[in-house]
Structure formats: C-alpha cells, structure tokens
Coordinates of C-alpha atoms in Angstrom, one line a residue:
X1 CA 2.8 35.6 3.7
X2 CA -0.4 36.5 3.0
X3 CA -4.1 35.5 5.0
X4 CA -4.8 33.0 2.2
X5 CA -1.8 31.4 2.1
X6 CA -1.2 31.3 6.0
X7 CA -4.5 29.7 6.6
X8 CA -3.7 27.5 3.8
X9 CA -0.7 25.9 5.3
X10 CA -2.1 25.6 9.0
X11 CA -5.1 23.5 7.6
X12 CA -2.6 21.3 5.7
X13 CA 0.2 21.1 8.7
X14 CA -3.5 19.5 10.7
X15 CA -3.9 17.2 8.3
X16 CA 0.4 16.2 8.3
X17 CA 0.5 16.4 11.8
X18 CA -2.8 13.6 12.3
X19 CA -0.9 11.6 9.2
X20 CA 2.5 11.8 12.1
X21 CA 1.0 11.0 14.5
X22 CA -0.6 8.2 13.0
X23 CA 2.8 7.0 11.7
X24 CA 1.2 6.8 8.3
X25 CA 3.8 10.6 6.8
X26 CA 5.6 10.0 3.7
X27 CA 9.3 10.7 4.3
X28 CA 11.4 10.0 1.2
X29 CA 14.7 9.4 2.2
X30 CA 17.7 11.0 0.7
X31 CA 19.9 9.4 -0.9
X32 CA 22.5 9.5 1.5
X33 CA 20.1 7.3 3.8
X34 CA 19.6 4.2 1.6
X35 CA 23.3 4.7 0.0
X36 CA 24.8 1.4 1.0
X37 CA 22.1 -0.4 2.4
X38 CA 21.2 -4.2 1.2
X39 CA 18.2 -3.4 -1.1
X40 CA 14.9 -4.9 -0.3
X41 CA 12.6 -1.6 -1.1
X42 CA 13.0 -1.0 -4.8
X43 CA 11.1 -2.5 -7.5
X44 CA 14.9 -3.0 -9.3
X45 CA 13.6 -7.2 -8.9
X46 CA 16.1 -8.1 -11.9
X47 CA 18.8 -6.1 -10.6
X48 CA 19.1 -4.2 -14.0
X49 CA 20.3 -0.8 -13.0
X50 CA 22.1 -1.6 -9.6
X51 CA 23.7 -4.2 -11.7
X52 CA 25.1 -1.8 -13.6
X53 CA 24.1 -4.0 -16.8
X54 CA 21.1 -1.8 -18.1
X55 CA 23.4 1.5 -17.8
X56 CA 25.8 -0.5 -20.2
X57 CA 22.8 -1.4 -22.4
X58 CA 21.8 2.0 -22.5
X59 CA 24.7 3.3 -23.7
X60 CA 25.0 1.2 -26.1
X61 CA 21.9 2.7 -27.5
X62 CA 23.0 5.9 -27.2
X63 CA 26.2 5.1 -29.3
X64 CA 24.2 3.4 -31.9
X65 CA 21.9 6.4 -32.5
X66 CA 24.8 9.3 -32.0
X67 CA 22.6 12.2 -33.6
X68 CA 19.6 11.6 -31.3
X69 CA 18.4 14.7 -29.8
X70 CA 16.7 15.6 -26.0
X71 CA 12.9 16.1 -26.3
X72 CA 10.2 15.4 -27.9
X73 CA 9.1 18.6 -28.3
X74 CA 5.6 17.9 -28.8
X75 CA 2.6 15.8 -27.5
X76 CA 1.2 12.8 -29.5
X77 CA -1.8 14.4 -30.7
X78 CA 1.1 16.4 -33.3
X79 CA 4.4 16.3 -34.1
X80 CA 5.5 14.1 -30.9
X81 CA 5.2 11.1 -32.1
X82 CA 8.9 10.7 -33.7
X83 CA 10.5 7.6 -35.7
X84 CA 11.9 5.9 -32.2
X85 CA 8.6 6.0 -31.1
X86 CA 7.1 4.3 -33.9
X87 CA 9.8 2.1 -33.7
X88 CA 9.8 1.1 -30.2
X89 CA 5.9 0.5 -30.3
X90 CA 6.0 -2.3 -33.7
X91 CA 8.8 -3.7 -31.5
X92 CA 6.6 -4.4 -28.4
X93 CA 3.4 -5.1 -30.1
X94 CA 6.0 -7.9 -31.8
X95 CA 7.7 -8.8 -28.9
X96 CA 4.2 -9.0 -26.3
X97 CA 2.2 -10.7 -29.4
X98 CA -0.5 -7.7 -30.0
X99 CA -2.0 -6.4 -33.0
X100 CA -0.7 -2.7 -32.0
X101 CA 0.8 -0.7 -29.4
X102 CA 0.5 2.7 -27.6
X103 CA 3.9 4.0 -25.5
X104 CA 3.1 6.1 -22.4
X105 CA 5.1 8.5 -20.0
X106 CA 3.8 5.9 -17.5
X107 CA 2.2 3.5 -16.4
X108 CA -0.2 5.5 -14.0
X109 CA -0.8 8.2 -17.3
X110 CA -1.9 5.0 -19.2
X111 CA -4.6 3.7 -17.0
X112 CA -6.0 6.9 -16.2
X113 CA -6.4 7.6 -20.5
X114 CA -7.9 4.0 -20.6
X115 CA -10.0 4.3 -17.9
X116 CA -11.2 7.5 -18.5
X117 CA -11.4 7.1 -22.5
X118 CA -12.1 4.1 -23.9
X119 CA -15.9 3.1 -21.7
X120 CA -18.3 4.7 -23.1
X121 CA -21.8 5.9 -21.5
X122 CA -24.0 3.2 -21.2
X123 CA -21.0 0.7 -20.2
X124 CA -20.1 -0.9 -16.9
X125 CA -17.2 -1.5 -15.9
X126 CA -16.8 -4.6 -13.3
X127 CA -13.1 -4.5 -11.3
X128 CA -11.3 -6.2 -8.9
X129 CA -12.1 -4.2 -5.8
X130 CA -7.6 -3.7 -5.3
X131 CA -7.0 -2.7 -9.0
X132 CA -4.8 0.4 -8.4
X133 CA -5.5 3.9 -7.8
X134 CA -4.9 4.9 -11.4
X135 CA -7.9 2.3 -12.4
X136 CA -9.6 3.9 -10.4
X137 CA -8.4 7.2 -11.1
X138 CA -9.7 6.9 -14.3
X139 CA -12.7 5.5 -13.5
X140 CA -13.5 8.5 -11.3
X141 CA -12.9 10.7 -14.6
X142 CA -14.8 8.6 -17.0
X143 CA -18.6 8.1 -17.9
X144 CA -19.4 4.7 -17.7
X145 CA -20.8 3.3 -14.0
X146 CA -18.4 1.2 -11.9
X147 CA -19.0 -2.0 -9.7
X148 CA -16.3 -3.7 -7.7
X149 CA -16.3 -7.4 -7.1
X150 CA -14.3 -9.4 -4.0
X151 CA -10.3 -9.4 -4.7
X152 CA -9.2 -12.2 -6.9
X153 CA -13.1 -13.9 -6.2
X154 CA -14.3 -15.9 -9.9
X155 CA -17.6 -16.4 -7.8
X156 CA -17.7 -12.9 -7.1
X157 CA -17.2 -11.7 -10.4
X158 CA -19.7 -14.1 -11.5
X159 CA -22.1 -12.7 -9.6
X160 CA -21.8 -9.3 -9.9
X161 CA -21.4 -9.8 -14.0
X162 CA -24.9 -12.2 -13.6
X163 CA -26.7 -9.8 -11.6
X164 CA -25.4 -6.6 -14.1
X165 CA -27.2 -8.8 -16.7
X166 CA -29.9 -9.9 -15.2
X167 CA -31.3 -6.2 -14.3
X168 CA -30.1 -4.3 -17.5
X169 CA -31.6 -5.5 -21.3
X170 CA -29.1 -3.4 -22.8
X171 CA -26.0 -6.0 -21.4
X172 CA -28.2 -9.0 -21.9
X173 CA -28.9 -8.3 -25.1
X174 CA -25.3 -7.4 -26.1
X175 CA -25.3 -3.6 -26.7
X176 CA -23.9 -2.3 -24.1
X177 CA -20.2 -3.4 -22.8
X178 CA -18.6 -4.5 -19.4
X179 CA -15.1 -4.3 -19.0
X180 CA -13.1 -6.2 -16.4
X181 CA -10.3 -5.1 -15.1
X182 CA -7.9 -7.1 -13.2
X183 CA -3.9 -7.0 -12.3
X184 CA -1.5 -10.1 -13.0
X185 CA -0.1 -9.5 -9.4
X186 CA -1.2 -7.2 -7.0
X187 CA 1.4 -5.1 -6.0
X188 CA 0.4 -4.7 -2.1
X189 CA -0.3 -9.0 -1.2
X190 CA 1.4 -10.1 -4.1
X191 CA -1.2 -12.6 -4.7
X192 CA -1.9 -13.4 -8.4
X193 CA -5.3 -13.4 -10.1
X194 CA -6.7 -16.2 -11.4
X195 CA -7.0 -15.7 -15.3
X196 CA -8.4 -19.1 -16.4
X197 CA -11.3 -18.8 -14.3
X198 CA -11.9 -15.2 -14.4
X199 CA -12.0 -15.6 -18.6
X200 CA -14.2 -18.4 -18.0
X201 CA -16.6 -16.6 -15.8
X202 CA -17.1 -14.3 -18.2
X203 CA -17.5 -16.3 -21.3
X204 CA -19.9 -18.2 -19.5
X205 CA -21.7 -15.1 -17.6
X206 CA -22.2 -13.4 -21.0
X207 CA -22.4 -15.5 -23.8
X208 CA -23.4 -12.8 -26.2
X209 CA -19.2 -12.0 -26.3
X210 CA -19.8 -8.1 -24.6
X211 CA -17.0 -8.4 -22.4
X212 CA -13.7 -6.6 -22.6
X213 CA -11.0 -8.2 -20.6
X214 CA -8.3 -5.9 -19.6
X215 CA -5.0 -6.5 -17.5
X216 CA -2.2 -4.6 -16.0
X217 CA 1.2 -6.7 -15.4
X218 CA 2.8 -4.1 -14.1
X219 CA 4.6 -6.6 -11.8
X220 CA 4.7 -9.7 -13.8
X221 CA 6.6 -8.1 -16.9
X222 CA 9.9 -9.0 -16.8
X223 CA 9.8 -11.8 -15.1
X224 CA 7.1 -14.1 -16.0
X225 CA 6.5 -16.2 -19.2
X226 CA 8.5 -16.0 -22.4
X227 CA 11.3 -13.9 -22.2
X228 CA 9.4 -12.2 -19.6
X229 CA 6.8 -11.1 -21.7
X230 CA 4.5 -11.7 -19.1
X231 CA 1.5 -13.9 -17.3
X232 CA -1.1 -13.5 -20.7
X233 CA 1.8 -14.7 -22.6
X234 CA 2.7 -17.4 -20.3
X235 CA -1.1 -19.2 -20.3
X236 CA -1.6 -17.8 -24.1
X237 CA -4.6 -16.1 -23.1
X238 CA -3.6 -13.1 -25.7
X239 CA -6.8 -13.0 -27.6
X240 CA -8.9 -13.0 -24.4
X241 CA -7.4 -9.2 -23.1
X242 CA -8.3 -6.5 -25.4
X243 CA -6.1 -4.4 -23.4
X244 CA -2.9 -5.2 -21.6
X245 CA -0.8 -2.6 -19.9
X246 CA 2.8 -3.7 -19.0
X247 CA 4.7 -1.3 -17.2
X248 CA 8.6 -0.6 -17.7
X249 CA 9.2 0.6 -14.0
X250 CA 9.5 -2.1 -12.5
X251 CA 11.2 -5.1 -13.6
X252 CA 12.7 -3.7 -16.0
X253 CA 14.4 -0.3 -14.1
X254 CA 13.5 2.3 -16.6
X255 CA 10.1 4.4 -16.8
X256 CA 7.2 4.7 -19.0
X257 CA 4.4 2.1 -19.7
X258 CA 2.9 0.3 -23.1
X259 CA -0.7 -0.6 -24.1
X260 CA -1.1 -3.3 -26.0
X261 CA -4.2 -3.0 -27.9
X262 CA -5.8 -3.0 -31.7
X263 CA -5.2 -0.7 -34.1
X264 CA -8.7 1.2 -33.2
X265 CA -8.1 1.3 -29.7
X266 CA -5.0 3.3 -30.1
X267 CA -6.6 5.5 -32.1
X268 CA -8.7 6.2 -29.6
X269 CA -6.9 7.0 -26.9
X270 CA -4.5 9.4 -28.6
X271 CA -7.7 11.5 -30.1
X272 CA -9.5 10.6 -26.2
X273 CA -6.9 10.3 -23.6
X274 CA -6.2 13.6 -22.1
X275 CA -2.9 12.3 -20.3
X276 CA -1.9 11.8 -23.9
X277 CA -3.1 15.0 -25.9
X278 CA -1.7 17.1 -23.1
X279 CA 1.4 16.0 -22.3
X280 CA 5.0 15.5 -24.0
X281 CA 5.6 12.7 -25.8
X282 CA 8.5 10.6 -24.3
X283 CA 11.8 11.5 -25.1
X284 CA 14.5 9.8 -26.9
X285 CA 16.2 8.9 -23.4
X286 CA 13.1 7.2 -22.1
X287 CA 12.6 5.2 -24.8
X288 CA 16.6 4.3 -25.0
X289 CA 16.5 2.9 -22.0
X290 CA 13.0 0.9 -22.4
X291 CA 14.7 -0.6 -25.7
X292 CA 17.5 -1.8 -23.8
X293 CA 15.8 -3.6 -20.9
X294 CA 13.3 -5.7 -23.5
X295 CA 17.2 -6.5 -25.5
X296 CA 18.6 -7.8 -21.9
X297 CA 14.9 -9.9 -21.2
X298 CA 16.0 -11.5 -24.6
X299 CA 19.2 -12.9 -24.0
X300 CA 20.2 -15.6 -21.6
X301 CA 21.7 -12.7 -19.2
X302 CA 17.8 -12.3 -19.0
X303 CA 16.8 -15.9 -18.8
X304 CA 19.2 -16.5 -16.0
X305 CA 18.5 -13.3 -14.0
X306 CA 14.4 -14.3 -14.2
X307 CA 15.2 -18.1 -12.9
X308 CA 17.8 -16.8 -10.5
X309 CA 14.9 -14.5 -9.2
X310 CA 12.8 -17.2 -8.5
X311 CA 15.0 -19.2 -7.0
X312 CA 15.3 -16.5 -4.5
X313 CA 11.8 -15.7 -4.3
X314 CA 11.4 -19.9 -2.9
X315 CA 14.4 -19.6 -0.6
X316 CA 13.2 -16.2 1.0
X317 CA 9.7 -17.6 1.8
X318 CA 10.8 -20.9 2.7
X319 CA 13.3 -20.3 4.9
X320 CA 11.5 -17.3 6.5
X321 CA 8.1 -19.6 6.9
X322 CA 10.0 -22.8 8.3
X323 CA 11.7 -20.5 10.7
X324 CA 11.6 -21.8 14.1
X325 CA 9.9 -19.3 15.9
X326 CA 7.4 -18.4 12.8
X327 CA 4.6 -20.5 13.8
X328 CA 4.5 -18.8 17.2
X329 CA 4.6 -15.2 16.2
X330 CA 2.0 -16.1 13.6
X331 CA -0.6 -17.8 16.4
X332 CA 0.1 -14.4 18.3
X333 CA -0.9 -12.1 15.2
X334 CA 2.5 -10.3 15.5
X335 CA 3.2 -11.3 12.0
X336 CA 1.1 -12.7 9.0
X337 CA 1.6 -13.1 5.2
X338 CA -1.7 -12.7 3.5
X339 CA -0.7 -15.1 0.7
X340 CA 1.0 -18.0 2.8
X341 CA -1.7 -20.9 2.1
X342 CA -1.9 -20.0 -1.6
X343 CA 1.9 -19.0 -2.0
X344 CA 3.1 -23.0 -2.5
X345 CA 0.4 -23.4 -5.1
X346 CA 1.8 -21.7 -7.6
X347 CA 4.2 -22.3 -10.5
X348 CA 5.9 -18.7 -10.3
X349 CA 6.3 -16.7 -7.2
X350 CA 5.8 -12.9 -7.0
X351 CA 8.6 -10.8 -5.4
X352 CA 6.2 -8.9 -3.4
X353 CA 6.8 -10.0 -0.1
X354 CA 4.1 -8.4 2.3
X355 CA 4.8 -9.2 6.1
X356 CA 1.6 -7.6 8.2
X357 CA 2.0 -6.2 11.4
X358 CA -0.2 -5.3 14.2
X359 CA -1.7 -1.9 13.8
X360 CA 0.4 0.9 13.9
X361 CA 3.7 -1.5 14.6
X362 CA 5.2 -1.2 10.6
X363 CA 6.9 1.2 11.0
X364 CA 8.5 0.2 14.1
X365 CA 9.7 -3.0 12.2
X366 CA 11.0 -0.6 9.3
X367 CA 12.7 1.4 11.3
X368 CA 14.7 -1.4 12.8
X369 CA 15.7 -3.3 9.4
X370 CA 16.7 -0.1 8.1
X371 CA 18.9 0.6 11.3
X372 CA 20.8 -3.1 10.4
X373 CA 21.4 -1.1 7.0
X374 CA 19.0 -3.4 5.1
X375 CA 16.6 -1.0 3.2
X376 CA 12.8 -1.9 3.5
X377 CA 9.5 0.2 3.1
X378 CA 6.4 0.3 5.2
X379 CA 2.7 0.8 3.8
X380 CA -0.3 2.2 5.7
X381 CA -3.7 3.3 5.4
X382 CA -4.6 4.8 3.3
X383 CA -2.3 2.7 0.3
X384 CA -3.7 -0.4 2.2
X385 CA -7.2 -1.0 4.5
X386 CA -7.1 -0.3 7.6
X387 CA -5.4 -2.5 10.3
X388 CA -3.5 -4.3 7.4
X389 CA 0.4 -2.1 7.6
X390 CA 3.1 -3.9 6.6
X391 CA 6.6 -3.9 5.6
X392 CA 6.7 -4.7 2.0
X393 CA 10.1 -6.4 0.5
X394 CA 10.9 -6.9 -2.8
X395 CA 13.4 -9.7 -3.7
X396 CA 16.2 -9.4 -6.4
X397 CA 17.8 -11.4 -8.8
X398 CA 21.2 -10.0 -6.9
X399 CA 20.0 -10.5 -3.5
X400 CA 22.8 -13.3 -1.9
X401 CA 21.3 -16.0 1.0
X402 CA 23.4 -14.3 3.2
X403 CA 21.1 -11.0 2.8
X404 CA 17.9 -12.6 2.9
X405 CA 19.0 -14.8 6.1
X406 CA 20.2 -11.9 7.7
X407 CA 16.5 -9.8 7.3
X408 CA 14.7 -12.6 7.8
X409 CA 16.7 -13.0 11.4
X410 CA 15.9 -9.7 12.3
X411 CA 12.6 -9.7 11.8
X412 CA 12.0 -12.8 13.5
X413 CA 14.2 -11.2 16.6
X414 CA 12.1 -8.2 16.0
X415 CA 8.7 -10.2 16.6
X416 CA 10.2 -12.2 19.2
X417 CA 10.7 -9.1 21.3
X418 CA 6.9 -7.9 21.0
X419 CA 5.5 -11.1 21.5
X420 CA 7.6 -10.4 24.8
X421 CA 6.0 -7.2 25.7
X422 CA 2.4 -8.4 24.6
X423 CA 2.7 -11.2 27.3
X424 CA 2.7 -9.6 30.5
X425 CA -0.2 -7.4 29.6
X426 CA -2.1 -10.6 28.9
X427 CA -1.6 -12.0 32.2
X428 CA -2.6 -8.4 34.2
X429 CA -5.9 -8.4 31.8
X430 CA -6.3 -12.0 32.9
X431 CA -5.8 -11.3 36.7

C-alpha cells in the first residue's frame, strides 16, 4: 500500500472509530439478518413488494411489452429519453393533475437538479429548516441565497418572508423570486406541514405573486388523497405548488422519482440539471415497475391497502400511548414521541413512527427489538440534532395486531427496565 493511501485510511478508521464509539456507525445488515424478521424498518408501508403483489404487477408489464430492451443507453440531454419514458411522464402528469412532468433516477437526483437549477441569482430561497439533505444538497450547489425558517412554523415563515421583503426592493417590488420549500411529511418526526397556512402566509407576505411554492411528498404518495395521489391533491392546492416531487421509493416499493412541473420548467432542468445531463436515463425495468405500482394505487387492491394502513397507523399509536406504563416512562424522559399532542389532530396519520430515546440509548433499544426478530432501525446525529436518537418504525398495510402488540410490549419492557437502573442513581445523587 502505498504512503498516500495508508495515511489515507488511518485518518478515515479516526473518524469510523469516534462514529463507533459514539454508537452513531452505519452497519447495513445482510440479508441473512433481517431474513424472517417482522418488518418495521422498510419504507415497503403498502406492503407492495413483500406482498408479492407488485412483482406480479411487474410482470405483467414485462409480458405486455415482450421486445423491451435493458438500458437506456443514453442520458436525457440525447437519445435517452425513449417512448416508455414519454409515456410514463403524460401518465403521471395525468394521474398527479400537472401540466407536465420530469421522471428521475431518484428522488434525491431530482431535488439536487431543482435545487441547484431552477433559482436563479438574485433569488432567495426560504425552507423549512428539516427539508432533506438533497434540498439542501442542492442548495449548497446553486446560486441563489438560502434562509431557513422554524420546522413547520407559518409565523416563522411569515417573518422571515416579511423581513426578506422588507430589506430587499428587488422582492418587494416583484423581480426577484423566493421559493419555499417544504415536505408533506417529514420523514424523521413524521409530523406534517401545514399547507393551508403556509400558502396563506405567503399570498399574504407577498402580494405581488413572487413566490414559488415547492413540495416533496416523498412520504405521503401512495397513501394520501385520491388514489394516493398525494396531500396537494388531497386539499386541491395543485395550482399553488409550481413544483411537486413525489417519490416512487417509498410507498410504492420501486425506485426513481417524478417532478411535476410546467412545460418550461422541465425544459429547464433537462438543459440545467447536471444530475440529468450526466447521468443514464432510467431504464425500461425502472420504469416497469413505477407503472405498475401507480396501476395497483388505482384499483381497490389499492384503496383497501391505503385504508387498511391507516387503520394500523391509529391502532399502533393508540394502543402504544394508552399503554399502562407509557405515561411513566414519558414523565422520566426514557421515551418521547415528538408528534404526540399534534398526532390526534389530524385526519391522516403518517407511518413514521419516531420513539426518542435518551442520548446514546437507540441503539440499545434497536438492538433488543431486532434480537425478538422484529426488524427496526435507529437514527443519530448527524441524520437527526443532537440528543434527539430514536428508533424509527414504519407501519405496513400487512402488519397484523399481533405484530404491533408484540413491539410495542417490548419496548415498553425495554423502558421499564431503564427507568429501573435510572432510579437508584437518583437516590445516591440525592443522598
């Protein structure tokens, strides 16, 4: 090995030693370790693929299109944008009620093009201070100035947007823009943003109309509004976002992403977006199985799995809430659920279940539901602030009460037994 390369790998085994230490290491499991286990980690929420019923769908595609070939052979910017593709993107931009439609690799590639692209110098763009990294991703890469205002906060947002106006002519005069961009639900709390007032804020805030609204449902499509079609679609607020990003990794168990945008817009981001110029376009495959997830949202398999979801969503936090012991575990700080006082407000429920821990104790609580062979993930610093780890579940469509009672049980025997330890060491501080 040579000097560079040695001294290379000792300064990065620091940094994965500290990130050990910490507790905060990546480990992706093989597949041998989550093989059997009750899922509760996976963003599968519909239970399409462990279903079995989007592999059937997908092949269904594949025998309807029997000359299809693998690869695209080409980015968008030339000969990668084949008849599928153009097919797939009049079909969403139908189906999600847009003027036009832009399909991406995924759905990080997307908001870094957007982000980086489409704000020009002399803009501001004004975000929800937990937008995801690839927001902010392509923030960092593009030229117009960025200003964060409180998670999910209208007043906030008001008052960044009226100080922004008040101290630059060129917003309150109209000729410069300020885009907005917020998530449906926030993939980390779960918590979901409050469109209504947020598009009232800035109608009011900037009455000259030089606002873009932009959204990302990566975690609402599927399984929210209309055939799942999302939250916009669900309130009608469709000619209030410009741009609209709706994941297909999620809900819907394939890959890839889709803007939803005007005519102009796409334009731009295929002659502007480097993460489309310089990369493959999606292959037939991708696509295949995209098309047959939006034909399952459609039919009443669809409807029943989205209401079935729900009903699971109300169970888990109900019965995990109302739990005896919750109350006490809560008043102790060995548990919390960021969204509890909002959750019951709500008329859908997110399946991002976020339960926070004491610092440094997630993975602990991991470890110990995965042990019981139910699979769960834990999330640190930096994916989340500091002091705020957690074990984050996702609930499924498939998930049976038996499952959910059983986790639920073991976390609440799991807190139990800290709140245990914690006690004695009050007492000898208090002595």
């Amino acid at each position: 090995m040579s000097i560079g390369r040695e001294l290379l790998c000792q300064n990065l085994q620091v940094l994965l030693d500290r990130r050990r230490e910490e507790g905060r290491l990546y480990e992706p499991a093989s597949p041998d370790e989550f093989e059997g286990t009750v899922d509760f980690g996976s963003n599968d929420t519909l239970s399409l693929s462990a279903s079995g019923i989007l592999t059937e769908a997908f092949l269904h595609q594949l025998e309807r299109h029997p000359h299809f070939t693998i690869g695209a052979n080409a980015s968008r910017a030339f000969e990668g944008t084949k008849q599928y593709i153009v097919d797939i993107e009049r079909d969403l931009a139908h189906f999600h009620n847009a003027e036009d439609a832009l399909f991406f690799g995924s759905g990080y590639d997307a908001n870094t093009a957007i982000w980086s692209a489409i704000p020009q110098p002399g803009d501001f763009i004004v975000f929800d201070e937990l937008v995801h990294s690839s927001i902010r991703e392509g923030m960092r890469l593009g030229r117009a100035k960025s200003i964060p205002f409180c998670h999910n906060d209208s007043l906030s947002l008001r008052k960044r947007l009226e100080e922004l106006r008040d101290q630059n002519v060129e917003v309150a005069e109209g000729r410069s823009l300020v885009f907005i961009p917020i998530e449906s639900i926030y993939s980390m709390d779960g918590d979901v943003a409050p469109l209504h007032e947020m598009v009232n804020v800035a109608y009011d805030t900037l009455p000259r109309g030089n606002y873009i609204l932009s959204i990302d449902e990566a975690h609402s499509n599927g399984i929210i509004g209309p055939s799942g079609s999302g939250m916009v679609q669900l309130y009608e607020l469709e000619n209030e976002f410009s741009i609209r990003l709706h994941t297909c990794g999620k809900a819907l168990a394939s890959a890839g992403a889709v803007v939803l945008c005007n005519s102009t817009i796409k334009e731009a981001l295929i002659n502007y977006g480097r993460n489309i110029i310089f990369t493959t376009a999606p292959s037939f495959t991708t696509v295949a199985a995209v098309r047959a997830a939006y034909e399952i949202l459609a039919t009443q398999e669809g409807h029943m799995r989205q209401e079935r979801l729900q009903k699971n969503i109300w169970y888990f936090y109900w019965t995990l809430t109302k739990h005896p012991q919750w109350e006490d575990v809560k008043e102790r700080n060995i548990l919390s659920l960021p969204i509890e006082k909002t959750w019951y407000t709500r008329p859908f429920k997110s399946p991002i279940v976020p339960i926070i821990t004491k610092p440094r104790q997630a993975h602990s609580l991991c470890k110990r539901l995965r042990r019981a062979r139910y699979w769960v993930n834990s999330v640190d610093y930096p994916t989340v602030p500091k002091g705020t780890g957690r074990v984050r579940l996702m609930i499924h469509a498939d998930n049976t009460r038996e499952e959910m009672d059983g986790v639920i049980q073991l976390i609440m025997n799991w807190a139990t037994e800290h709140s245990e330890q914690i006690e004695p060491v009050q007492i000898m501080a208090k002595m």
